[in-house]
Amino acid sequence: MDRQATAETTYQVWYCKRCDKACKIQPPTIEPGCRCENPVPGLRPTLVTQMHQPKLRPMQALTEEEGRLRALARKGRRVQVTYEAEISEAWISPGRDGVKRIQFIVTTADGRRHVVDPALPGLHVEAAPDGEQG
């Protein structure tokens, strides 16, 4: 038998003596049902416990690649990201310190363009293996 944990909430409910509907609820998380202009609440509240089924999250099968990437996706984890691209433009520009540095605009196989600044820490640019250059 598959049993799931249920949560429960207990409310204090004062019922109206005119219409027999709830006119006051503590804690006030539910809208009372009484619409009388001058409700006549009972002297003592009734304790009402409401059971809640937890909302089930949909399960999704992961491919091996998605599982591997999710295992890597931890804050502070060091990773190396590489992609191949073709140089579209290249130029030399002076940096903040006055030293001239080369920069590139590259285009990946899917047509996206990226600016590559080799002066960024941790960035390394190298040639693609022979036979794959355009």
XYZ file of N, CA and C in Angstrom:
402
model
N 0.849 -1.178 0.000
C 0.000 0.000 0.000
C 0.898 1.246 0.000
N 0.650 2.137 -0.908
C 1.458 3.343 -1.038
C 0.810 4.480 -0.257
N 1.442 4.838 0.848
C 0.889 5.925 1.662
C 1.740 7.171 1.485
N 1.071 8.278 1.304
C 1.768 9.542 1.163
C 1.523 10.367 2.414
N 2.524 11.148 2.781
C 2.386 12.008 3.957
C 1.345 13.085 3.682
N 0.518 13.331 4.678
C -0.484 14.378 4.540
C -0.229 15.429 5.596
N -0.498 16.647 5.245
C -0.376 17.750 6.196
C -1.779 18.112 6.661
N -1.870 18.601 7.868
C -3.181 18.986 8.373
C -3.095 20.379 8.981
N -4.202 21.080 8.905
C -4.325 22.413 9.471
C -5.582 22.426 10.328
N -5.454 22.956 11.544
C -6.597 23.037 12.450
C -7.021 24.493 12.571
N -8.324 24.724 12.416
C -8.890 26.061 12.492
C -9.895 26.125 13.645
N -10.041 27.307 14.205
C -11.137 27.579 15.131
C -12.217 28.283 14.315
N -13.418 27.716 14.327
C -14.505 28.240 13.496
C -15.690 28.603 14.384
N -16.169 29.824 14.253
C -17.393 30.274 14.918
C -18.501 30.255 13.869
N -19.577 29.520 14.142
C -20.688 29.419 13.202
C -21.769 30.430 13.567
N -22.365 31.031 12.532
C -23.442 31.995 12.707
C -24.700 31.246 13.139
N -25.421 31.790 14.133
C -26.654 31.165 14.630
C -27.837 31.414 13.703
N -27.686 32.361 12.762
C -28.780 32.642 11.833
C -28.743 31.712 10.618
N -27.548 31.597 9.996
C -27.475 30.856 8.735
C -26.701 29.545 8.847
N -26.117 29.255 9.995
C -25.332 28.042 10.247
C -24.108 27.918 9.337
N -23.567 29.053 8.929
C -22.328 29.057 8.146
C -21.237 29.703 8.979
N -19.988 29.452 8.622
C -18.859 30.013 9.357
C -18.852 31.529 9.207
N -18.798 32.239 10.349
C -18.759 33.701 10.279
C -17.408 34.248 10.735
N -16.598 33.432 11.434
C -15.270 33.864 11.874
C -14.372 32.637 11.884
N -13.162 32.774 11.327
C -12.220 31.658 11.257
C -10.859 32.151 11.747
N -10.244 31.398 12.648
C -8.904 31.717 13.148
C -8.004 30.526 12.881
N -6.870 30.644 12.302
C -6.296 31.807 11.653
C -7.081 32.163 10.392
N -7.125 33.443 10.069
C -7.991 33.905 8.966
C -7.399 33.614 7.587
N -7.276 32.341 7.239
C -6.731 31.978 5.927
C -7.822 31.591 4.943
N -9.006 31.301 5.452
C -10.130 30.902 4.604
C -11.223 31.960 4.712
N -11.885 32.244 3.606
C -12.974 33.223 3.580
C -14.203 32.622 4.263
N -14.795 33.311 5.257
C -16.006 32.786 5.904
C -17.168 32.700 4.921
N -18.083 31.750 5.169
C -19.217 31.535 4.276
C -20.434 32.373 4.627
N -20.481 32.949 5.833
C -21.640 33.719 6.288
C -21.687 35.072 5.576
N -22.861 35.422 5.042
C -23.033 36.710 4.362
C -24.061 37.585 5.080
N -24.384 37.237 6.313
C -25.343 38.031 7.085
C -24.743 39.407 7.386
N -25.601 40.446 7.410
C -25.107 41.782 7.727
C -24.645 41.862 9.170
N -25.375 41.269 10.090
C -24.991 41.217 11.499
C -24.965 39.749 11.939
N -23.822 39.058 11.712
C -23.769 37.653 12.079
C -23.864 37.484 13.593
N -24.424 36.351 14.001
C -24.564 36.026 15.420
C -23.670 34.816 15.685
N -22.397 35.056 16.091
C -21.490 33.933 16.291
C -21.828 33.169 17.569
N -21.465 31.885 17.595
C -21.645 31.069 18.782
C -20.676 31.520 19.862
N -20.887 31.063 21.088
C -20.026 31.476 22.196
C -18.657 30.812 22.135
N -18.618 29.567 21.702
C -17.355 28.834 21.665
C -17.059 28.414 20.225
N -15.771 28.402 19.873
C -15.427 27.968 18.509
C -15.455 26.442 18.410
N -15.601 25.987 17.198
C -15.518 24.565 16.881
C -14.160 24.339 16.235
N -13.432 23.300 16.652
C -12.143 22.988 16.035
C -12.390 22.145 14.791
N -11.882 22.608 13.673
C -12.036 21.912 12.397
C -10.637 21.613 11.879
N -10.362 20.349 11.598
C -9.062 19.944 11.064
C -9.235 19.602 9.598
N -8.403 20.209 8.770
C -8.477 20.001 7.327
C -7.212 19.271 6.892
N -7.365 18.169 6.177
C -6.246 17.375 5.680
C -5.858 17.872 4.285
N -4.562 17.964 4.039
C -4.050 18.422 2.750
C -3.175 17.335 2.158
N -3.411 16.992 0.920
C -2.522 16.090 0.205
C -1.400 16.932 -0.385
N -0.153 16.489 -0.258
C 0.930 17.267 -0.848
C 0.813 17.278 -2.369
N 1.194 18.382 -2.955
C 1.153 18.485 -4.407
C 2.298 17.647 -4.970
N 1.956 16.764 -5.879
C 2.961 15.909 -6.476
C 3.680 16.663 -7.582
N 4.979 16.587 -7.538
C 5.775 17.206 -8.581
C 5.903 16.221 -9.729
N 5.744 16.674 -10.943
C 5.833 15.744 -12.070
C 7.254 15.193 -12.199
N 7.335 13.917 -12.426
C 8.629 13.266 -12.609
C 9.036 13.402 -14.066
N 10.337 13.550 -14.278
C 10.834 13.712 -15.632
C 12.074 12.853 -15.776
N 12.112 12.026 -16.799
C 13.276 11.195 -17.055
C 14.383 12.073 -17.633
N 15.585 11.881 -17.130
C 16.726 12.656 -17.602
C 17.591 11.806 -18.514
N 18.143 12.444 -19.528
C 19.132 11.748 -20.340
C 20.425 11.695 -19.542
N 21.353 10.895 -19.998
C 22.638 10.799 -19.295
C 23.345 12.156 -19.282
N 23.255 12.892 -20.389
C 23.911 14.200 -20.469
C 23.284 15.192 -19.497
N 21.940 15.214 -19.390
C 21.274 16.113 -18.446
C 21.647 15.765 -17.013
N 21.707 14.476 -16.716
C 22.108 14.043 -15.377
C 23.533 14.469 -15.048
N 24.424 14.339 -16.002
C 25.821 14.743 -15.797
C 25.923 16.243 -15.561
N 25.182 17.042 -16.362
C 25.242 18.494 -16.203
C 24.636 18.936 -14.878
N 23.533 18.285 -14.441
C 22.929 18.651 -13.155
C 23.854 18.309 -11.999
N 24.626 17.236 -12.136
C 25.586 16.878 -11.101
C 26.713 17.908 -11.023
N 27.037 18.540 -12.147
C 28.081 19.571 -12.163
C 27.580 20.917 -11.654
N 26.275 21.150 -11.725
C 25.701 22.464 -11.450
C 25.626 22.735 -9.957
N 26.751 22.935 -9.340
C 26.832 23.294 -7.930
C 27.617 24.593 -7.823
N 27.109 25.509 -7.036
C 27.761 26.804 -6.884
C 29.179 26.615 -6.349
N 30.130 27.263 -6.980
C 31.518 27.195 -6.547
C 32.302 26.078 -7.215
N 31.651 25.220 -7.991
C 32.336 24.108 -8.657
C 33.107 24.640 -9.836
N 34.348 24.220 -9.968
C 35.171 24.651 -11.103
C 34.891 23.760 -12.296
N 34.598 24.374 -13.431
C 34.343 23.640 -14.664
C 35.119 24.299 -15.797
N 35.296 23.556 -16.870
C 35.934 24.100 -18.061
C 34.922 24.016 -19.190
N 34.625 25.146 -19.812
C 33.661 25.215 -20.906
C 34.421 25.508 -22.186
N 34.234 24.658 -23.194
C 34.916 24.880 -24.469
C 33.906 24.784 -25.596
N 34.155 25.514 -26.663
C 33.355 25.397 -27.870
C 34.225 25.792 -29.039
N 33.895 25.244 -30.191
C 34.638 25.576 -31.402
C 33.875 26.651 -32.154
N 34.632 27.576 -32.737
C 34.027 28.664 -33.498
C 35.009 29.138 -34.556
N 34.489 29.887 -35.484
C 35.307 30.451 -36.563
C 35.459 31.945 -36.304
N 36.669 32.463 -36.464
C 36.905 33.888 -36.224
C 36.250 34.690 -37.336
N 35.344 35.578 -36.953
C 34.678 36.450 -37.917
C 35.416 37.771 -38.056
N 35.827 38.313 -36.917
C 36.559 39.579 -36.903
C 37.622 39.508 -35.827
N 38.686 40.259 -36.015
C 39.732 40.367 -34.999
C 40.275 41.789 -35.043
N 40.595 42.355 -33.899
C 41.144 43.702 -33.843
C 42.004 43.854 -32.594
N 42.793 44.887 -32.591
C 43.636 45.192 -31.445
C 43.099 46.456 -30.815
N 42.906 46.405 -29.502
C 42.388 47.580 -28.810
C 43.203 47.807 -27.546
N 43.370 49.078 -27.168
C 44.119 49.357 -25.943
C 43.272 49.023 -24.717
N 43.880 48.409 -23.740
C 43.187 48.093 -22.501
C 43.208 49.275 -21.559
N 42.699 49.097 -20.364
C 42.672 50.177 -19.380
C 44.076 50.585 -18.943
N 44.986 49.616 -19.003
C 46.344 49.915 -18.590
C 47.194 50.468 -19.731
N 46.609 50.662 -20.916
C 47.315 51.230 -22.052
C 47.994 50.193 -22.924
N 47.991 48.948 -22.530
C 48.608 47.877 -23.307
C 47.616 47.426 -24.374
N 48.124 47.279 -25.619
C 47.242 46.846 -26.706
C 47.045 45.338 -26.621
N 45.770 44.911 -26.771
C 45.418 43.498 -26.704
C 44.504 43.154 -27.864
N 44.621 41.910 -28.316
C 43.783 41.450 -29.422
C 42.451 40.945 -28.873
N 41.400 41.170 -29.642
C 40.069 40.679 -29.309
C 39.464 40.067 -30.564
N 38.523 39.135 -30.376
C 37.905 38.436 -31.494
C 36.396 38.498 -31.395
N 35.758 38.381 -32.562
C 34.337 38.026 -32.625
C 34.329 36.696 -33.364
N 33.737 35.680 -32.737
C 33.701 34.353 -33.331
C 32.260 33.956 -33.596
N 32.082 33.072 -34.584
C 30.766 32.555 -34.931
C 30.784 31.045 -34.732
N 29.844 30.538 -33.928
C 29.769 29.102 -33.689
C 28.995 28.430 -34.819
N 28.965 27.103 -34.816
C 28.320 26.341 -35.887
C 26.828 26.638 -35.994
N 26.189 27.035 -34.884
C 24.755 27.336 -34.936
C 24.474 28.778 -35.358
N 25.517 29.548 -35.718
C 25.339 30.897 -36.230
C 25.399 31.996 -35.182
N 25.597 31.647 -33.936
C 25.676 32.670 -32.883
C 27.057 33.306 -32.878
N 27.072 34.586 -32.551
C 28.339 35.331 -32.507
C 28.670 35.670 -31.055
N 29.942 35.558 -30.707
C 30.408 35.810 -29.342
C 31.662 36.669 -29.395
N 31.780 37.586 -28.438
C 32.989 38.384 -28.298
C 33.935 37.631 -27.375
N 35.184 37.475 -27.807
C 36.184 36.761 -27.025
C 37.297 37.735 -26.683
N 37.529 37.934 -25.393
C 38.613 38.795 -24.928
C 39.642 37.914 -24.228
N 40.758 37.608 -24.885
C 41.758 36.718 -24.284
C 42.375 37.272 -22.999
N 42.151 38.540 -22.693
C 42.716 39.118 -21.480
C 41.929 38.707 -20.234
N 40.746 38.110 -20.421
C 39.957 37.685 -19.262
C 40.666 36.548 -18.544
N 40.664 36.569 -17.222
C 41.344 35.509 -16.490
C 40.674 34.153 -16.716
N 41.484 33.131 -16.947
C 40.971 31.787 -17.138
C 40.589 31.456 -18.563
N 40.656 32.417 -19.487
C 40.280 32.176 -20.877
C 41.519 31.793 -21.675
N 41.395 30.740 -22.478
C 42.512 30.259 -23.291
C 41.981 29.999 -24.692
N 42.631 30.551 -25.712
C 42.223 30.368 -27.105
C 43.311 29.578 -27.797
N 42.905 28.523 -28.519
C 43.878 27.744 -29.272
C 43.269 27.344 -30.601
N 44.120 26.914 -31.540
C 43.652 26.530 -32.877
C 42.935 25.193 -32.811
N 41.982 25.022 -33.726
C 41.292 23.738 -33.849
C 42.240 22.729 -34.452
N 42.017 21.432 -34.254
C 42.878 20.417 -34.865
C 42.927 20.564 -36.384
N 44.041 20.151 -37.007
C 44.217 20.280 -38.460
C 43.110 19.590 -39.223
N 42.735 20.161 -40.347
C 41.703 19.589 -41.181
C 40.317 20.149 -40.899
N 40.151 20.843 -39.784
C 38.842 21.399 -39.436
C 38.782 22.901 -39.606
N 39.896 23.509 -40.041
C 39.892 24.955 -40.203
C 39.275 25.320 -41.547
N 38.570 26.497 -41.549
C 37.870 26.894 -42.766
C 38.618 27.717 -43.650
